[in-house]
GROMACS .gro file of C-alpha atoms in nm:
model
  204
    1UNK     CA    1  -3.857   1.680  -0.897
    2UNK     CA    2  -3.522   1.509  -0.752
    3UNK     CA    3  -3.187   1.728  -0.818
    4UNK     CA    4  -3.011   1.500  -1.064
    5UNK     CA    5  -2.564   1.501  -1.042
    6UNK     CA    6  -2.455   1.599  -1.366
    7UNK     CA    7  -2.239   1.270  -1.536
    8UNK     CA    8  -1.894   1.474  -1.496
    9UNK     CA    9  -1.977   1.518  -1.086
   10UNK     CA   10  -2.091   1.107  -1.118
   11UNK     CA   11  -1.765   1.016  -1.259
   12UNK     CA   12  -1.541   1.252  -1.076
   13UNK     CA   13  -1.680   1.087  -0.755
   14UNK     CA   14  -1.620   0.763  -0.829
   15UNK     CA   15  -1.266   0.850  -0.946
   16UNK     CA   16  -1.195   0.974  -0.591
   17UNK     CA   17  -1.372   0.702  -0.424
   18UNK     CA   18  -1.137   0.447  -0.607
   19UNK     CA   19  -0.819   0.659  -0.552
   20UNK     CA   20  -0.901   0.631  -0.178
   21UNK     CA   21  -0.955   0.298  -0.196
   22UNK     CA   22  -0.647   0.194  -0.358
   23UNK     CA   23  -0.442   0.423  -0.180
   24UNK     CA   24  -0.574   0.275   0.194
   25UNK     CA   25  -0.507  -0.049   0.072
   26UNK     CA   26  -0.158   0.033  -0.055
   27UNK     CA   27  -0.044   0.171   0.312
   28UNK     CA   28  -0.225  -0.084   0.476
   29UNK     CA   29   0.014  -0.333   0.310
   30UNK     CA   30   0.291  -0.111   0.352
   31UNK     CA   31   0.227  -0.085   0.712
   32UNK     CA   32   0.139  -0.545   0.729
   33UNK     CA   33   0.424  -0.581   0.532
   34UNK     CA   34   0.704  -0.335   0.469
   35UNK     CA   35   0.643  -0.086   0.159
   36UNK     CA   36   0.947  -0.277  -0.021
   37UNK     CA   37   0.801  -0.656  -0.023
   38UNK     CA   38   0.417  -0.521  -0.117
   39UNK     CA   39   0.361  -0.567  -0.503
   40UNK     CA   40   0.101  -0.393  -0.769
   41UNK     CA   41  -0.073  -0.734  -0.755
   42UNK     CA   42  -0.112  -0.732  -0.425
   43UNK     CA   43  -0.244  -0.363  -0.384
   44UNK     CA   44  -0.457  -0.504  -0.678
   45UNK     CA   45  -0.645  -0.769  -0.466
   46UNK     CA   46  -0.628  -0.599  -0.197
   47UNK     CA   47  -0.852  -0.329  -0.386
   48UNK     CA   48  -1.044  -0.520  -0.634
   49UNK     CA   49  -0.959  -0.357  -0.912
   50UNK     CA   50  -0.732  -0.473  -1.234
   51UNK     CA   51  -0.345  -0.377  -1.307
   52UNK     CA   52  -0.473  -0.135  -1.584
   53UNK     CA   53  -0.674   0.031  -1.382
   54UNK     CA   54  -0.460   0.063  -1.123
   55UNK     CA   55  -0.185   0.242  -1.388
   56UNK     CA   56  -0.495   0.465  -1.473
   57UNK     CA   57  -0.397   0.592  -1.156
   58UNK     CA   58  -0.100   0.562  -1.059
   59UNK     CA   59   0.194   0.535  -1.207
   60UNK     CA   60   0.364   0.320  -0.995
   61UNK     CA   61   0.345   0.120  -0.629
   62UNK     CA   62   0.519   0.408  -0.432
   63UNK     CA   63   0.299   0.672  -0.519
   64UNK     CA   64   0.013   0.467  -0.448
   65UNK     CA   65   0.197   0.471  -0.123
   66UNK     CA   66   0.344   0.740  -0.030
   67UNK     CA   67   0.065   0.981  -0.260
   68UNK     CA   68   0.083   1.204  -0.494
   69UNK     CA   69   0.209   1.518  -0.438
   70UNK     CA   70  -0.039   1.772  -0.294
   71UNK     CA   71  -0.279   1.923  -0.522
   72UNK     CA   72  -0.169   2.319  -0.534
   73UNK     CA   73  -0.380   2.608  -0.431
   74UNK     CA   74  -0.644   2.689  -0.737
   75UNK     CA   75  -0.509   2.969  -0.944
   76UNK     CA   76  -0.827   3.217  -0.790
   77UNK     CA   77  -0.710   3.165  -0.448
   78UNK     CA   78  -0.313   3.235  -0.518
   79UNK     CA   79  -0.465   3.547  -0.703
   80UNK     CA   80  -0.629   3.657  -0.434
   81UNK     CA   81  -0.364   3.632  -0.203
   82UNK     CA   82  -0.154   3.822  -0.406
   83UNK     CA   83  -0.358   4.093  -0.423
   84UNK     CA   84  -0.442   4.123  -0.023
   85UNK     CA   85  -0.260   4.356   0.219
   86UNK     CA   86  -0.339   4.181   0.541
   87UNK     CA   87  -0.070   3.970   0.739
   88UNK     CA   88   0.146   3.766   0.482
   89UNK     CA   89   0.151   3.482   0.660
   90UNK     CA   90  -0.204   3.455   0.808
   91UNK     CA   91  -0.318   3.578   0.483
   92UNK     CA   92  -0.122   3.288   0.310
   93UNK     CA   93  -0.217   2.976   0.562
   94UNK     CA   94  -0.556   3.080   0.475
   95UNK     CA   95  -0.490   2.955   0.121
   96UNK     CA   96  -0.362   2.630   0.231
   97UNK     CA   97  -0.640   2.580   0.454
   98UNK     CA   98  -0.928   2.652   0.174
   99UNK     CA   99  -0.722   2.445  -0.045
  100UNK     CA  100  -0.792   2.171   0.199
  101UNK     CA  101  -1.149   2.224   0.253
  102UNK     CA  102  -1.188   2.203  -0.123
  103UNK     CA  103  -1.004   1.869  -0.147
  104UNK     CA  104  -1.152   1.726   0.132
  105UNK     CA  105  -0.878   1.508   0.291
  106UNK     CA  106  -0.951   1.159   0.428
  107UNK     CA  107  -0.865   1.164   0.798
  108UNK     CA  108  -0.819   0.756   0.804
  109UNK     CA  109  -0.536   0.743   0.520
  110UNK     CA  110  -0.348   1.026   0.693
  111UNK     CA  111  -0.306   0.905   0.997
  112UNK     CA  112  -0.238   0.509   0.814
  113UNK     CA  113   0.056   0.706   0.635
  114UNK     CA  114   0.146   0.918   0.885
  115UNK     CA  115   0.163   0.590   1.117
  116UNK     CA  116   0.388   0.449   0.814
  117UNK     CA  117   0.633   0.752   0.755
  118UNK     CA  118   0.706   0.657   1.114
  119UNK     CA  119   0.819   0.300   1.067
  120UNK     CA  120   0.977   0.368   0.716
  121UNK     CA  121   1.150   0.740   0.744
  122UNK     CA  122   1.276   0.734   0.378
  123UNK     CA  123   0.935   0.724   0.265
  124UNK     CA  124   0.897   1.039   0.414
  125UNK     CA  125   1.165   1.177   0.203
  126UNK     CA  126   1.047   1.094  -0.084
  127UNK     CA  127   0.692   1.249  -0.003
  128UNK     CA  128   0.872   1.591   0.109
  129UNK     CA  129   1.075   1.602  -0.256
  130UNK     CA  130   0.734   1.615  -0.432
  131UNK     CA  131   0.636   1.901  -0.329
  132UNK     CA  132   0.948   2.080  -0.436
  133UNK     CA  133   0.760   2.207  -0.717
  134UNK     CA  134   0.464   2.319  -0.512
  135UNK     CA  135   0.749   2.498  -0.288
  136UNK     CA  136   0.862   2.679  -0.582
  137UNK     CA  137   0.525   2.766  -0.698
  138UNK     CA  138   0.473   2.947  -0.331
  139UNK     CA  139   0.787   3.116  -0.350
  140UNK     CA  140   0.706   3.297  -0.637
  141UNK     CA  141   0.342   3.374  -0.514
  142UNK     CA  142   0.510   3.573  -0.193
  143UNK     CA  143   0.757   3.751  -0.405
  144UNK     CA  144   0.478   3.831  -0.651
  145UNK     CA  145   0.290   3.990  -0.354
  146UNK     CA  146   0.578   4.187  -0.178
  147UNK     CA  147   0.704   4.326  -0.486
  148UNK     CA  148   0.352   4.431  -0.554
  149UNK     CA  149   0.357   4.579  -0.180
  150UNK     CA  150   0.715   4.745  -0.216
  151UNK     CA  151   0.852   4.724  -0.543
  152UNK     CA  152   1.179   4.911  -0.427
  153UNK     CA  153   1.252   4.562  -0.251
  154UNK     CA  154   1.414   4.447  -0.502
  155UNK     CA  155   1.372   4.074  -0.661
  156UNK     CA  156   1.691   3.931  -0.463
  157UNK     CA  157   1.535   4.034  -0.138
  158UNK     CA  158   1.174   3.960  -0.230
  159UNK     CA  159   1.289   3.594  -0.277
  160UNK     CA  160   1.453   3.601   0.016
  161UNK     CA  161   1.148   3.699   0.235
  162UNK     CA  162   0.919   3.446   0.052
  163UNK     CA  163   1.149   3.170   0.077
  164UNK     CA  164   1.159   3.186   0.492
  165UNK     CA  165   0.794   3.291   0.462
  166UNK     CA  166   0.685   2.999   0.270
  167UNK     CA  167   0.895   2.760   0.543
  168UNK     CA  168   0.726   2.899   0.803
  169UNK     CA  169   0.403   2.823   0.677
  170UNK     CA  170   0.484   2.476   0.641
  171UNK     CA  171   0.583   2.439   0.953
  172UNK     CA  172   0.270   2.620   1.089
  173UNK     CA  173   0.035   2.412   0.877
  174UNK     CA  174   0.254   2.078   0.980
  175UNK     CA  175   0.198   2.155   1.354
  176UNK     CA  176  -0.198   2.274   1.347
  177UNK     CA  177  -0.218   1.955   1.123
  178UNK     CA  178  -0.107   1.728   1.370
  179UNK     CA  179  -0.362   1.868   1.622
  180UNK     CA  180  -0.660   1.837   1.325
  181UNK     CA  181  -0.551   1.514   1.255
  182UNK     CA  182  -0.543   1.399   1.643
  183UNK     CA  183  -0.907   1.532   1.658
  184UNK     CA  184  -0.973   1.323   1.367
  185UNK     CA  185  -1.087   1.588   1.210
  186UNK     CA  186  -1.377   1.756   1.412
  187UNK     CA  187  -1.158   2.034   1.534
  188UNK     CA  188  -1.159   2.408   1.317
  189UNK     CA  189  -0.869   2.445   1.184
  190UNK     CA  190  -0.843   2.814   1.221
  191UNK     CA  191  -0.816   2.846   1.598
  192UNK     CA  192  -0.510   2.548   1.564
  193UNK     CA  193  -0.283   2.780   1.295
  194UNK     CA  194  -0.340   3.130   1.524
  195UNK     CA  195  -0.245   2.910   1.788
  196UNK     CA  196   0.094   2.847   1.597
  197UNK     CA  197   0.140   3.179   1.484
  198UNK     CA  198   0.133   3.305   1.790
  199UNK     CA  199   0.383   3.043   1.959
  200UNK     CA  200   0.576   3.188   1.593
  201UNK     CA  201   0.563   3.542   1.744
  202UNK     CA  202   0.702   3.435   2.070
  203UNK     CA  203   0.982   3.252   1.915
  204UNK     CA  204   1.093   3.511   1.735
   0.00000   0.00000   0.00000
């Protein structure tokens, strides 16, 4: 007897599948056109899909765009993190790499918007003030975890630490990300942050 997909997997699927669709048309645009003089109509077409459905997704041109912000780290992963002793940071890029894997990034659209963030800057901007809140979010995961570790550090100083922790993981997942994306995708991921972490260690 043949597996069947359970409706909620069916319709989840083609949720994403339309997401990625509008979104690659939306940069594609962006990139023929300049993201200022592309239009909801013209994503529309370009998509074959209606207005209303395209507000059932997004709720407006530039975040069609430019994306969403990032999807943050499922609460069992943070969890687990928090309760780890291991290396802070290596521990921690290993949540934003499973919380990758599970979202499964399109390799194409990246690179499309990465091409665009080039010719527009601003857009760029915009993207990196979205994910203030994730910021935040991580912040308080890494004090969570070195107060559990020390709790004589204090809060003040906790914060501290987690808020040059948490930059430094961004800036090791933006650099092993460039290489994954340059590989489009086929290379581990793993091998390309403990490369950065190490070139980390040397800097400092």
């Amino acid at each position: 007897m043949q597996a069947t997909v359970p409706e909620t997997g069916l319709r989840q699927a083609k949720i994403q599948r339309t997401r990625l669709r509008v979104e690659k048309a939306a940069v594609e645009l962006a990139l023929q056109h300049g993201s200022e003089h592309v239009t909801v109509d013209q994503i529309c077409e370009a998509a074959d899909i209606s207005a209303r459905t395209f507000f059932n997704y997004f709720g407006s041109k530039e975040v069609a765009i430019v994306g969403p912000a990032n999807k943050t780290p499922d609460e069992d992963l943070l969890e687990e993190f928090v309760a780890k002793d291991g290396p802070l940071l290596a521990d921690f890029l290993h949540v934003f790499v499973e919380n990758v894997r599970r979202k499964e990034p399109d390799v194409d659209l990246i690179k499309a918007r990465r091409a665009l963030f080039d010719k527009e800057p601003q857009l760029s901007a915009q993207r990196m003030n979205r994910e203030a809140n994730a910021r935040s979010l991580y912040i308080d995961v890494i004090t969570r975890r070195l107060l559990r570790q020390d709790p004589s550090l204090g809060l003040e100083e906790a914060t501290a630490e987690a808020t040059i922790a948490v930059a430094v993981a961004l800036g090791v997942m933006h650099a092993a990300g460039a290489h994954w994306i340059d590989s489009d995708g086929t290379a581990d991921i793993d091998p390309l942050i403990n490369t950065a972490l190490e070139r980390v260690k040397r800097l400092v």
